[in-house]
XYZ file of C-alpha atoms in Angstrom:
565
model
C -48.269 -6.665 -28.444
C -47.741 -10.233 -26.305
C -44.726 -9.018 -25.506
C -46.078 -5.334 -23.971
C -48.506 -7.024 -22.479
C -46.042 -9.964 -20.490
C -43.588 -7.055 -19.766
C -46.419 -4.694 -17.758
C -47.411 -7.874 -16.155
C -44.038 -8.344 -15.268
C -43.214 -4.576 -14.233
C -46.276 -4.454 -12.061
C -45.407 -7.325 -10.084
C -41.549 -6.500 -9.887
C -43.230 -3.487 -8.112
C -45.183 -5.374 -6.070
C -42.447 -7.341 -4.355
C -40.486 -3.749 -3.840
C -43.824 -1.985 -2.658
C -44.833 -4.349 -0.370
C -42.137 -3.946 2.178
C -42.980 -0.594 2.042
C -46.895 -1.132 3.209
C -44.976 -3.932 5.929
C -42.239 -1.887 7.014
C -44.094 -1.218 11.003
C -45.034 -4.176 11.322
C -41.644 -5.839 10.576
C -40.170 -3.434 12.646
C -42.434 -4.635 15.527
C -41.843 -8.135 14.856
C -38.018 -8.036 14.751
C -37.441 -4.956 16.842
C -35.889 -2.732 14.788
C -35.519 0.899 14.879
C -36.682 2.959 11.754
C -33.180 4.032 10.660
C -32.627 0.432 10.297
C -35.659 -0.464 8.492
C -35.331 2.506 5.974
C -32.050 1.607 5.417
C -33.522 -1.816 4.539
C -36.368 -0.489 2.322
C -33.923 1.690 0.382
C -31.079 -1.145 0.093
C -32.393 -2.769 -3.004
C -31.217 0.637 -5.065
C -27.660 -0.546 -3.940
C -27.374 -3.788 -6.010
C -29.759 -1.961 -8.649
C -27.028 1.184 -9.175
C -24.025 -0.939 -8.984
C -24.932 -2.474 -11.927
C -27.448 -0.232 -13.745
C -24.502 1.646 -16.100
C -23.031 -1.835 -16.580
C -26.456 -2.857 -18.093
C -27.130 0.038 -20.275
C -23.614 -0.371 -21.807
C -24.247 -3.391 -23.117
C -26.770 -2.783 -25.038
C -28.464 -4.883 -27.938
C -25.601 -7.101 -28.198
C -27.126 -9.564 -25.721
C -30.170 -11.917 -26.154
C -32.697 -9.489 -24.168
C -35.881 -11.184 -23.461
C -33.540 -14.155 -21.868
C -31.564 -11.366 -19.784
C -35.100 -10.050 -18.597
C -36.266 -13.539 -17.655
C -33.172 -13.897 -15.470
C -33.243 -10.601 -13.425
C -37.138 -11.932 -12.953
C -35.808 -14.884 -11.543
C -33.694 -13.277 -9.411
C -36.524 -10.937 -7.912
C -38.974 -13.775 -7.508
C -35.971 -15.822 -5.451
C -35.886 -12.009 -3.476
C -39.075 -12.422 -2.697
C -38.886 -15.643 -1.716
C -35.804 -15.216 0.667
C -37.923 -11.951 2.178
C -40.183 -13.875 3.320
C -37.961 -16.853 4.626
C -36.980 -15.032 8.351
C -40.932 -15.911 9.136
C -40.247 -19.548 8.628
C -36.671 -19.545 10.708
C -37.531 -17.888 13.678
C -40.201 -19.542 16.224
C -43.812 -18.142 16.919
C -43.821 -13.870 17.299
C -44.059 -13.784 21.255
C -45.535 -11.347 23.568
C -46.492 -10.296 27.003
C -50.032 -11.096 28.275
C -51.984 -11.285 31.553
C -53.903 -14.264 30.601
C -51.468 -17.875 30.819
C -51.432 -19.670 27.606
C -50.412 -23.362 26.183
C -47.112 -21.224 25.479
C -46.584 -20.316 29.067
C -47.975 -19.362 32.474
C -46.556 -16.505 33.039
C -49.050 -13.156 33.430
C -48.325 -9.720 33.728
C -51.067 -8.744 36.802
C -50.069 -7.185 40.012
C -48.791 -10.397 41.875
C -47.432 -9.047 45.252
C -47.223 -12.265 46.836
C -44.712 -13.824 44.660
C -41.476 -13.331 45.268
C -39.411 -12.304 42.056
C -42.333 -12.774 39.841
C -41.281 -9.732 37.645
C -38.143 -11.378 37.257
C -39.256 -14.524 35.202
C -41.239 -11.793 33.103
C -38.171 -10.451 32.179
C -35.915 -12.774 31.639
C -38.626 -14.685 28.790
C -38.586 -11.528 26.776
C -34.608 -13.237 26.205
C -34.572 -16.591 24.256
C -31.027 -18.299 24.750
C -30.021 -17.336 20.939
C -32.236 -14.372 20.675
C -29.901 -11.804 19.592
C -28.192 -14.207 17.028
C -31.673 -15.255 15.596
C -31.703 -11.077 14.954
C -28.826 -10.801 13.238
C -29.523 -13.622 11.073
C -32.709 -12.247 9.698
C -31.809 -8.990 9.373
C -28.959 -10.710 7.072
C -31.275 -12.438 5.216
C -33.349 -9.521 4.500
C -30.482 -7.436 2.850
C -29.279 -10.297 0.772
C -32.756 -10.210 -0.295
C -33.254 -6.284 -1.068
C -30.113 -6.565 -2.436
C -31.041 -9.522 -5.070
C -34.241 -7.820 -5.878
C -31.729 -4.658 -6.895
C -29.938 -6.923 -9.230
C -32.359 -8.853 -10.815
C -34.973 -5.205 -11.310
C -31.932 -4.125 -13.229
C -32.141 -5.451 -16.981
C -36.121 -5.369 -16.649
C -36.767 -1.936 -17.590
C -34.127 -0.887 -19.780
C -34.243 -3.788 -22.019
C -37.709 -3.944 -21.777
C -38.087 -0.465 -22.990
C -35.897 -0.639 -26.150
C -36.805 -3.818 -26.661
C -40.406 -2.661 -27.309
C -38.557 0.792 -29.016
C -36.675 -1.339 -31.425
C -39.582 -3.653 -32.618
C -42.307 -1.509 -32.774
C -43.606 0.664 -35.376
C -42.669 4.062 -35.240
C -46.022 4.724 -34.519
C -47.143 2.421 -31.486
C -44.058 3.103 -29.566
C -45.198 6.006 -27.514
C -48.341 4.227 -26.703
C -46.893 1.352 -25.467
C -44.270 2.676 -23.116
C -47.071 5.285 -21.916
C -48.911 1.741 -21.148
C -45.732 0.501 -19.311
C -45.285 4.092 -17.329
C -48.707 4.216 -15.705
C -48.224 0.487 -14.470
C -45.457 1.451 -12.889
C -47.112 4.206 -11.338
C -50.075 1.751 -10.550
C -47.705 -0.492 -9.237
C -46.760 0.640 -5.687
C -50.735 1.648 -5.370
C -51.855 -2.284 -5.975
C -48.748 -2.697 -3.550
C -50.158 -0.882 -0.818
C -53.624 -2.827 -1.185
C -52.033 -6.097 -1.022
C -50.466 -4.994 2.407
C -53.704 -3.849 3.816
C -55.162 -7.234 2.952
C -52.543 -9.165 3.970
C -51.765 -7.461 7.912
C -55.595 -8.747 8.565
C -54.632 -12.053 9.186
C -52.207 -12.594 12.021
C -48.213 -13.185 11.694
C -48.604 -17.510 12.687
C -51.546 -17.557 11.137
C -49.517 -20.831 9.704
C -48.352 -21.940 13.431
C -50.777 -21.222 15.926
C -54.531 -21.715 16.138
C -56.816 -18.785 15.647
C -58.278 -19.622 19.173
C -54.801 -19.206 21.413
C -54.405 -15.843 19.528
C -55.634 -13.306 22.209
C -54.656 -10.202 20.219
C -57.116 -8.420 17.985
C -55.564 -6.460 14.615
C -56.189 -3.005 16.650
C -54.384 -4.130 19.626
C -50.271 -2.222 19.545
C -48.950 -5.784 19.797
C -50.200 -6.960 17.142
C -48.271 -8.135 14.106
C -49.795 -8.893 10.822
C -48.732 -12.193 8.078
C -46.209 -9.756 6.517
C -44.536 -12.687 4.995
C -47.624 -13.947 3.013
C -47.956 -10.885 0.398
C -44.085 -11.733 -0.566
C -44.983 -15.164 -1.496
C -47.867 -14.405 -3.401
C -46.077 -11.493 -5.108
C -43.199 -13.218 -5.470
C -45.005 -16.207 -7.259
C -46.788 -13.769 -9.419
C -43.037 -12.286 -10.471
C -41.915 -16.341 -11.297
C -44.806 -16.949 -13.522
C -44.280 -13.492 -15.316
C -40.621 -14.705 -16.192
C -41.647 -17.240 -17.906
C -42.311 -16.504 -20.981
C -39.648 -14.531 -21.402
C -37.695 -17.430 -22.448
C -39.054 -18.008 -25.318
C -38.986 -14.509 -27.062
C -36.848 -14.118 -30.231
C -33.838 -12.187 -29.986
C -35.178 -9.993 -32.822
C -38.635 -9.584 -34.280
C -39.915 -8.222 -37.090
C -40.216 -4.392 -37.092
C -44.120 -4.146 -36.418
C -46.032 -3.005 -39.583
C -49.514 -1.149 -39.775
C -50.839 1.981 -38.533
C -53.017 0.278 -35.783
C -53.193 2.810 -33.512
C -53.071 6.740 -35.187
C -51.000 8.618 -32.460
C -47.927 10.670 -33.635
C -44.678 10.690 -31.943
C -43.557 13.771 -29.842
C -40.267 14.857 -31.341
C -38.550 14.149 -28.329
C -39.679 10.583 -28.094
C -37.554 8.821 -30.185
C -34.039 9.258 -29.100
C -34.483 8.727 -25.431
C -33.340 4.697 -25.870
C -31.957 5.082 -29.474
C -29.062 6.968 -30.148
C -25.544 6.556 -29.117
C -23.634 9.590 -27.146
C -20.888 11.561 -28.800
C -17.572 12.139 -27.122
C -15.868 10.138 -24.453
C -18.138 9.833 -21.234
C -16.226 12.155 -18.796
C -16.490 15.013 -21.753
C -20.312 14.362 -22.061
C -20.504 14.173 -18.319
C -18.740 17.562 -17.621
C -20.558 18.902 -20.774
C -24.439 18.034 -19.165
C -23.389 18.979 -15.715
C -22.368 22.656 -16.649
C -25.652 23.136 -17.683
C -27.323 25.438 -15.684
C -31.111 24.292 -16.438
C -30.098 20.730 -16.837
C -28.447 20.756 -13.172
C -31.124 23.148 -11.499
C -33.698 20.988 -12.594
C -31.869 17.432 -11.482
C -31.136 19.302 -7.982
C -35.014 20.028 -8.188
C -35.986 16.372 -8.131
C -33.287 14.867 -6.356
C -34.713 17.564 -2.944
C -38.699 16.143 -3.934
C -37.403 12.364 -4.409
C -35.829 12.390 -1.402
C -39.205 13.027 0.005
C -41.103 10.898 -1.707
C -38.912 8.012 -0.925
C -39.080 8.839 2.467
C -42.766 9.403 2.884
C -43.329 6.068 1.064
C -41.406 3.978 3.682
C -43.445 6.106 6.387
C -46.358 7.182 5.653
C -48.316 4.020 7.110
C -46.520 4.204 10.185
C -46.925 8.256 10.228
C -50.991 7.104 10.215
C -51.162 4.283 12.431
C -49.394 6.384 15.381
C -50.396 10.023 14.811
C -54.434 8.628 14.075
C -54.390 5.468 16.070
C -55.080 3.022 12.949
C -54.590 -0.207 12.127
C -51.438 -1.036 10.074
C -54.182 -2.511 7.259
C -56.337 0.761 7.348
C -52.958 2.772 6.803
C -52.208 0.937 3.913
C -55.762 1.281 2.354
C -55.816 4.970 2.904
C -51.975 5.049 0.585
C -53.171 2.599 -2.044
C -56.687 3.638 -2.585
C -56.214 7.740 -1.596
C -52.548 9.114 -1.969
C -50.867 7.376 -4.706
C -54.014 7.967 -7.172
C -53.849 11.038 -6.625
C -50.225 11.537 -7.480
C -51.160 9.443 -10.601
C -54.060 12.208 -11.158
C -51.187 14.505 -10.343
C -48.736 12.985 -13.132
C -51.680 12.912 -15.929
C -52.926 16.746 -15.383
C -49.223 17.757 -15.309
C -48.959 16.131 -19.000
C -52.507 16.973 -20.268
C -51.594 20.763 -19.024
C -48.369 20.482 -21.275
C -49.598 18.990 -24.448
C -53.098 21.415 -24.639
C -51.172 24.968 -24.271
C -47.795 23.873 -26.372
C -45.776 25.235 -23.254
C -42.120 26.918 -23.975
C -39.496 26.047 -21.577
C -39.643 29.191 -19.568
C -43.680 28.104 -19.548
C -42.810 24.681 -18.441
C -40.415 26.031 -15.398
C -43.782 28.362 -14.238
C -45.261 25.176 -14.053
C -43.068 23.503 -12.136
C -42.686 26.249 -9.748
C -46.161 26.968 -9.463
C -47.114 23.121 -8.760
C -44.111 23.447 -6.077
C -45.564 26.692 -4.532
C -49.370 25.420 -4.367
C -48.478 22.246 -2.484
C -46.538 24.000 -0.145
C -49.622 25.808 1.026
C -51.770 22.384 0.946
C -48.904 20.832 2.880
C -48.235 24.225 5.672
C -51.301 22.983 7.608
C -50.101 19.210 7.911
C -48.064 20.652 10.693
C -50.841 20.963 12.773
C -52.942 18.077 12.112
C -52.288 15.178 14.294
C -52.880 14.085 17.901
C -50.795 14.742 20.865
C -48.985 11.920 22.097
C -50.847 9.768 24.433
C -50.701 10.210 28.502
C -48.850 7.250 29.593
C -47.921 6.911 33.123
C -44.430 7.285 33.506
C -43.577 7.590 30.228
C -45.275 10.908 29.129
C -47.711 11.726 31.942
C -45.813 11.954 36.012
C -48.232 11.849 38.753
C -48.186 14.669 40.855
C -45.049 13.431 43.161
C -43.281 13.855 39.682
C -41.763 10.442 40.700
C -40.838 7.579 37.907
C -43.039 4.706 36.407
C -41.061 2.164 38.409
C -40.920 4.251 41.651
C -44.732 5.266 41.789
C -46.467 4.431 44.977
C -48.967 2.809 43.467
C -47.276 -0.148 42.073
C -43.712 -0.724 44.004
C -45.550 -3.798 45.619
C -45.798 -4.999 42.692
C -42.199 -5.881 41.493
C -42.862 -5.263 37.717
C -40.448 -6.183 35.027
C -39.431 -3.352 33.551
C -39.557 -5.070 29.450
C -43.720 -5.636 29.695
C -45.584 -3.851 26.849
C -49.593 -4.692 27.474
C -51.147 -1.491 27.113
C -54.037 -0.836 28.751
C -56.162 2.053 29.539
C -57.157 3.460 33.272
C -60.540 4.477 33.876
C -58.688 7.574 34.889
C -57.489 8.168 31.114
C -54.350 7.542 31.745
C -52.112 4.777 29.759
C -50.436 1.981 31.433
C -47.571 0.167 29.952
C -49.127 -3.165 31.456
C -51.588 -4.057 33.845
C -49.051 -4.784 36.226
C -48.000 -1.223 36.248
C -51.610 -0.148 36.510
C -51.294 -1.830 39.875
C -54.025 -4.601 38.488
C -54.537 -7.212 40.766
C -57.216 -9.680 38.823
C -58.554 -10.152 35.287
C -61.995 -10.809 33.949
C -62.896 -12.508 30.549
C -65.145 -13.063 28.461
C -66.588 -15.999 27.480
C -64.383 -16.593 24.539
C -61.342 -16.503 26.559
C -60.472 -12.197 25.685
C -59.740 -9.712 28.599
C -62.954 -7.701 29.312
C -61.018 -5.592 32.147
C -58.563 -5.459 34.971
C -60.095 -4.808 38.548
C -58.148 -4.040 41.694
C -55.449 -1.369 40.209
C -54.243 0.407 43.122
C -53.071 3.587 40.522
C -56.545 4.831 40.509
C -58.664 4.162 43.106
C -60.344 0.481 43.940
C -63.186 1.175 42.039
C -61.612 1.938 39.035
C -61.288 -0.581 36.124
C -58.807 -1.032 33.200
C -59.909 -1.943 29.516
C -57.364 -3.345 27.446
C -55.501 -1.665 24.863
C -54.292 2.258 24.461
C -56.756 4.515 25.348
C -56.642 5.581 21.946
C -57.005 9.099 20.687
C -59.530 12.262 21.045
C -58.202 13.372 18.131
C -60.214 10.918 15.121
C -61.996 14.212 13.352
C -58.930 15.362 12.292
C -58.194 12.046 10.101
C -60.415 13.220 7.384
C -58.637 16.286 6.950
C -55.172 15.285 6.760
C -56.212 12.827 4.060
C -57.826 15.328 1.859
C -55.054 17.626 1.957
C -52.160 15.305 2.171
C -54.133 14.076 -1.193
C -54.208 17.399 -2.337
C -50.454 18.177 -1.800
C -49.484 15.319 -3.480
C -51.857 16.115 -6.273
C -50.071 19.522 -7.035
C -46.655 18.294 -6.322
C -46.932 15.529 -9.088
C -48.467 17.895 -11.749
C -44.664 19.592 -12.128
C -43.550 15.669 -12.966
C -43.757 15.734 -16.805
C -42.837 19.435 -17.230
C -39.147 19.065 -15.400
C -38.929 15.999 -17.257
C -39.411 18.058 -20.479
C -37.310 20.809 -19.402
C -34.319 18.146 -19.208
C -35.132 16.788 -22.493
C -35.555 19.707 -24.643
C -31.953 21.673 -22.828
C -29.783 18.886 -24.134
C -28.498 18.561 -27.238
C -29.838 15.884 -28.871
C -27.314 13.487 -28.985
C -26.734 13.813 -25.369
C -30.261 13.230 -24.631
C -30.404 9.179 -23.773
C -26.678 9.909 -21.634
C -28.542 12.753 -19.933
C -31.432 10.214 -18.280
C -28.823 7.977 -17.577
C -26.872 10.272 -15.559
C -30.032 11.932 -14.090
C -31.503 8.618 -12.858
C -27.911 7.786 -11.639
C -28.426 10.989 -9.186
C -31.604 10.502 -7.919
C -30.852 6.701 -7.150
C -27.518 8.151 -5.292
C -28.595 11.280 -3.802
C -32.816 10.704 -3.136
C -33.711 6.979 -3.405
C -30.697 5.708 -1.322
C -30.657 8.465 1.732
C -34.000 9.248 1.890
C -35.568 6.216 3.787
C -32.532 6.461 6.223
C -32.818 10.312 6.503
C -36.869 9.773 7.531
C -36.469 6.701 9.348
C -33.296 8.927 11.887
C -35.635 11.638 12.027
C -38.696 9.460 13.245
C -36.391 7.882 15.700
C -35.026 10.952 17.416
C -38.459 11.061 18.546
C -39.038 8.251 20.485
C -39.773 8.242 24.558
C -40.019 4.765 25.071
C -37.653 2.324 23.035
C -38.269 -1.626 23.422
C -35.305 -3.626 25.081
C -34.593 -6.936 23.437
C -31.432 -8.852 25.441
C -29.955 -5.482 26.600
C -30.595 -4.110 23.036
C -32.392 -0.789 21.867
C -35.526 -2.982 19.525
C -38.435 -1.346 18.057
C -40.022 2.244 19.588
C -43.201 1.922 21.392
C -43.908 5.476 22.507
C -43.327 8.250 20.240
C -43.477 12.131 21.084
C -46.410 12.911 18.696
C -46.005 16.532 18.235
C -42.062 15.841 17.590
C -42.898 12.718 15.309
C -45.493 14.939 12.844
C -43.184 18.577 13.420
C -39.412 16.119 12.157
């Protein structure tokens, strides 16, 4: 019982290392400038190391000392951890454009007409003399590090599983891995929360002083401590390992009837028995099974989108509802992935009250499929339109380019500055400069209160800092509910396709079978899927950051496009 209890300590914090890039994934994108092909290909890059070496694993068996073996791949995800966090502490302080000069530097992005060249400085800063170097190095970094935390995730769960199967009575086995399941499916939820808490505090929150920070958490330039939830995660994974050095190699077959649950027939044999035939026979033999391919197809189509939804969800919120990165994350940990869990626990309840038959368990499945569908139709519509920003989405009525506009071709402005704010006309501004903004009033505790003097709309006019922000809020509430509710329905058909696999093999086939079908949803789902999403999302882009004459991070998407791809 030590021993369940030390591995779902263990599992849930392995899951907390590879959630929490997830709930970070913006706001490392904003901090490095990448574009969301290349962050999903990042999220999803840990199932490379893991797959490589995941039939290796199984193969070997009980012939090695297991709780040692699980220790080490725990090692090796809390030094993943570690190293995913280590790009915060190479690179220097997150920089960005402002309009009010700083210890860092004097530079401001107002209207200065006078100056000669003074766009030109702007522009050149956004360019550190190793800047695009720096890049490359941490995006290095960061797929050593997903690709580690592959590696070492791989002997957890297998050994841990018939490790547990081997030593405990025949009885307690099924309640113990049903313990171990639902922390995994707890997991990415406690993930998400941990995100949320940690993208309140700001990304130097270890460099600078809270008083030069000028940025509040709902401004778009701001950039959460993502590094901080990998080194408490990671630290949790390093003192879960642990003990996993001093487990025996073999225990004692548990005795005693503690716990009176009986085991479902098809229980048993998932981690036990050895596979009949040479593996290419087996492999052809499983494959040209109709129900056991149909159904593998089945999952492989709804893990791709789960794997890509997980990656994106938060960013999906925070630019179709205008919310902070840590709100996003709250909504996925505390709304959607219970109710998947909810989902997951009807689907089984369902199965084990009514004693389904196959055919039963495929209506199930299909019906779940069908019902979510609905729930999910309306998401289409449910979102905001993208933003009027001058130039960018919204032309005044001489049709004429952001640069080029009348208003602020006095102004020289460097075409890199990103310092939203909003017109008293409604319109977005990609800085005050481009506003026109000739002068800047604070408050007393040094933040902008508004721009005065912007020759874009009228003298009279004022600009408030930040995006204008959308008209859109009272949809929020219903895209939660029925994103909730989709994801509900969708998750009840979990344990019946799982069943239908199980009970369409022949027995002896049955532990080869989940191999092969985890194999193809790793391959085909868990591997693409991020990349497919994070393409998709970028198609949609009007406004891509430069970084040293390279395509960075997106800050304008086409919000119709964004929710419709």
């Amino acid at each position: 019982q030590f021993f369940v209890f030390c591995h779902g300590l263990l599992q849930l914090s392995q899951l907390l290392v590879s959630g929490y890039l997830k709930s970070s994934i913006s706001t490392i994108e904003r901090r490095y400038g990448l574009s969301s092909q290349t962050s999903g290909l990042l999220a999803s890059f840990n199932e490379v190391g893991n797959t490589l070496l995941i039939v290796f694993v199984s193969y070997l068996g009980s012939r090695v000392h297991r709780p040692r073996l699980i220790g080490c791949g725990a090692l090796l995800v809390s030094l993943a951890g570690f190293l995913m966090a280590l790009p915060h502490f190479l690179t220097g302080p997150y920089q960005y454009d402002h309009s009010v000069a700083s210890t860092f530097s004097n530079i401001t992005d107002l209207c200065q007409p006078g100056a000669p060249g003074a766009g030109a400085n702007l522009s050149d800063a956004s360019c550190p003399p190793h800047g695009s170097r720096e890049n490359q190095e941490v995006l290095l970094v960061m797929f050593v590090a997903q690709a580690l935390l592959g590696v070492g995730g791989v002997p957890i769960q297998p050994f841990g599983i018939s490790y547990i199967d081997d030593f405990a009575s025949q009885r307690n086995s099924p309640l113990y891995l049903g313990i171990l399941f639902s922390l995994t499916v707890v997991g990415p939820g406690v993930a998400f929360m941990l995100g949320s808490a940690m993208l309140r505090f700001y990304v130097d929150i270890d460099k600078v002083s809270s008083a030069e920070v000028q940025l509040t958490n709902k401004d778009p330039r701001w950039v959460g401590a993502w590094w901080l939830g990998f080194l408490v995660a990671a630290s949790l994974v390093a003192l879960c390992a642990l003990p996993y050095f001093f487990f025996p190699r073999d225990m004692p077959k548990e005795v005693g009837e503690l716990l009176h649950t009986h085991t479902p027939r098809w229980g048993r044999n998932a981690t036990g028995t050895r596979t009949t035939g040479s593996f290419p026979v087996v492999l052809l033999r499983n494959l040209r099974h109709p129900v056991y391919l149909l159904v593998v197809l089945a999952q492989v189509n709804i893990s791709a989108m789960v794997a890509g939804l997980a990656t994106f969800m938060g960013k999906f919120l925070e630019r179709q509802f205008s919310l902070t990165a840590s709100l996003a994350n709250m909504i996925i940990g505390a709304v959607n992935i219970p109710g998947a869990m909810v989902g997951i626990v009807v689907g089984g309840a369902i199965l084990k009250r009514f004693q389904m038959s196959l055919r039963q368990c495929s209506a199930l499945c299909v019906l779940g499929m069908l019902l979510c569908l609905l729930t999910a139709f309306p998401l289409l519509f449910l979102g905001c339109p993208t933003q009027k920003v001058a130039g960018v989405t919204h032309w005044d009525s001489s049709g004429s380019g952001h640069h080029a506009m009348a208003c602020n071709v006095r102004c020289r402005c460097p075409e890199r500055g990103f310092n939203p704010v909003c017109g008293s006309d409604g319109v977005e501004y990609t800085s005050p400069c481009s506003a026109g903004c000739s002068s800047v009033a604070l408050r007393p505790d040094g933040s902008v209160l508004n721009y005065t003097g912007c020759s874009c709309f009228g003298a009279a006019g004022a600009a408030r800092p930040g995006p204008c922000g959308t008209s859109c809020s009272h949809l929020f509430v219903p895209f939660v509910v029925l994103s909730c509710l989709a994801g509900i329905l969708a998750s009840t058909s979990h344990t019946p396709s799982f069943m239908l696999i199980l009970r369409s093999i022949q027995p002896e086939d049955k532990s080869f079978a989940v191999g092969i079908q985890f194999m193809l949803l790793r391959v085909l789902a868990w591997m693409p899927g991020p990349v497919l999403y994070g393409s998709a999302i970028d198609t949609s882009c009007v406004l891509w950051e430069r970084r040293c004459e390279r395509r960075a991070a997106c800050r304008y998407y086409n919000n119709t496009l964004f929710r419709h791809r």
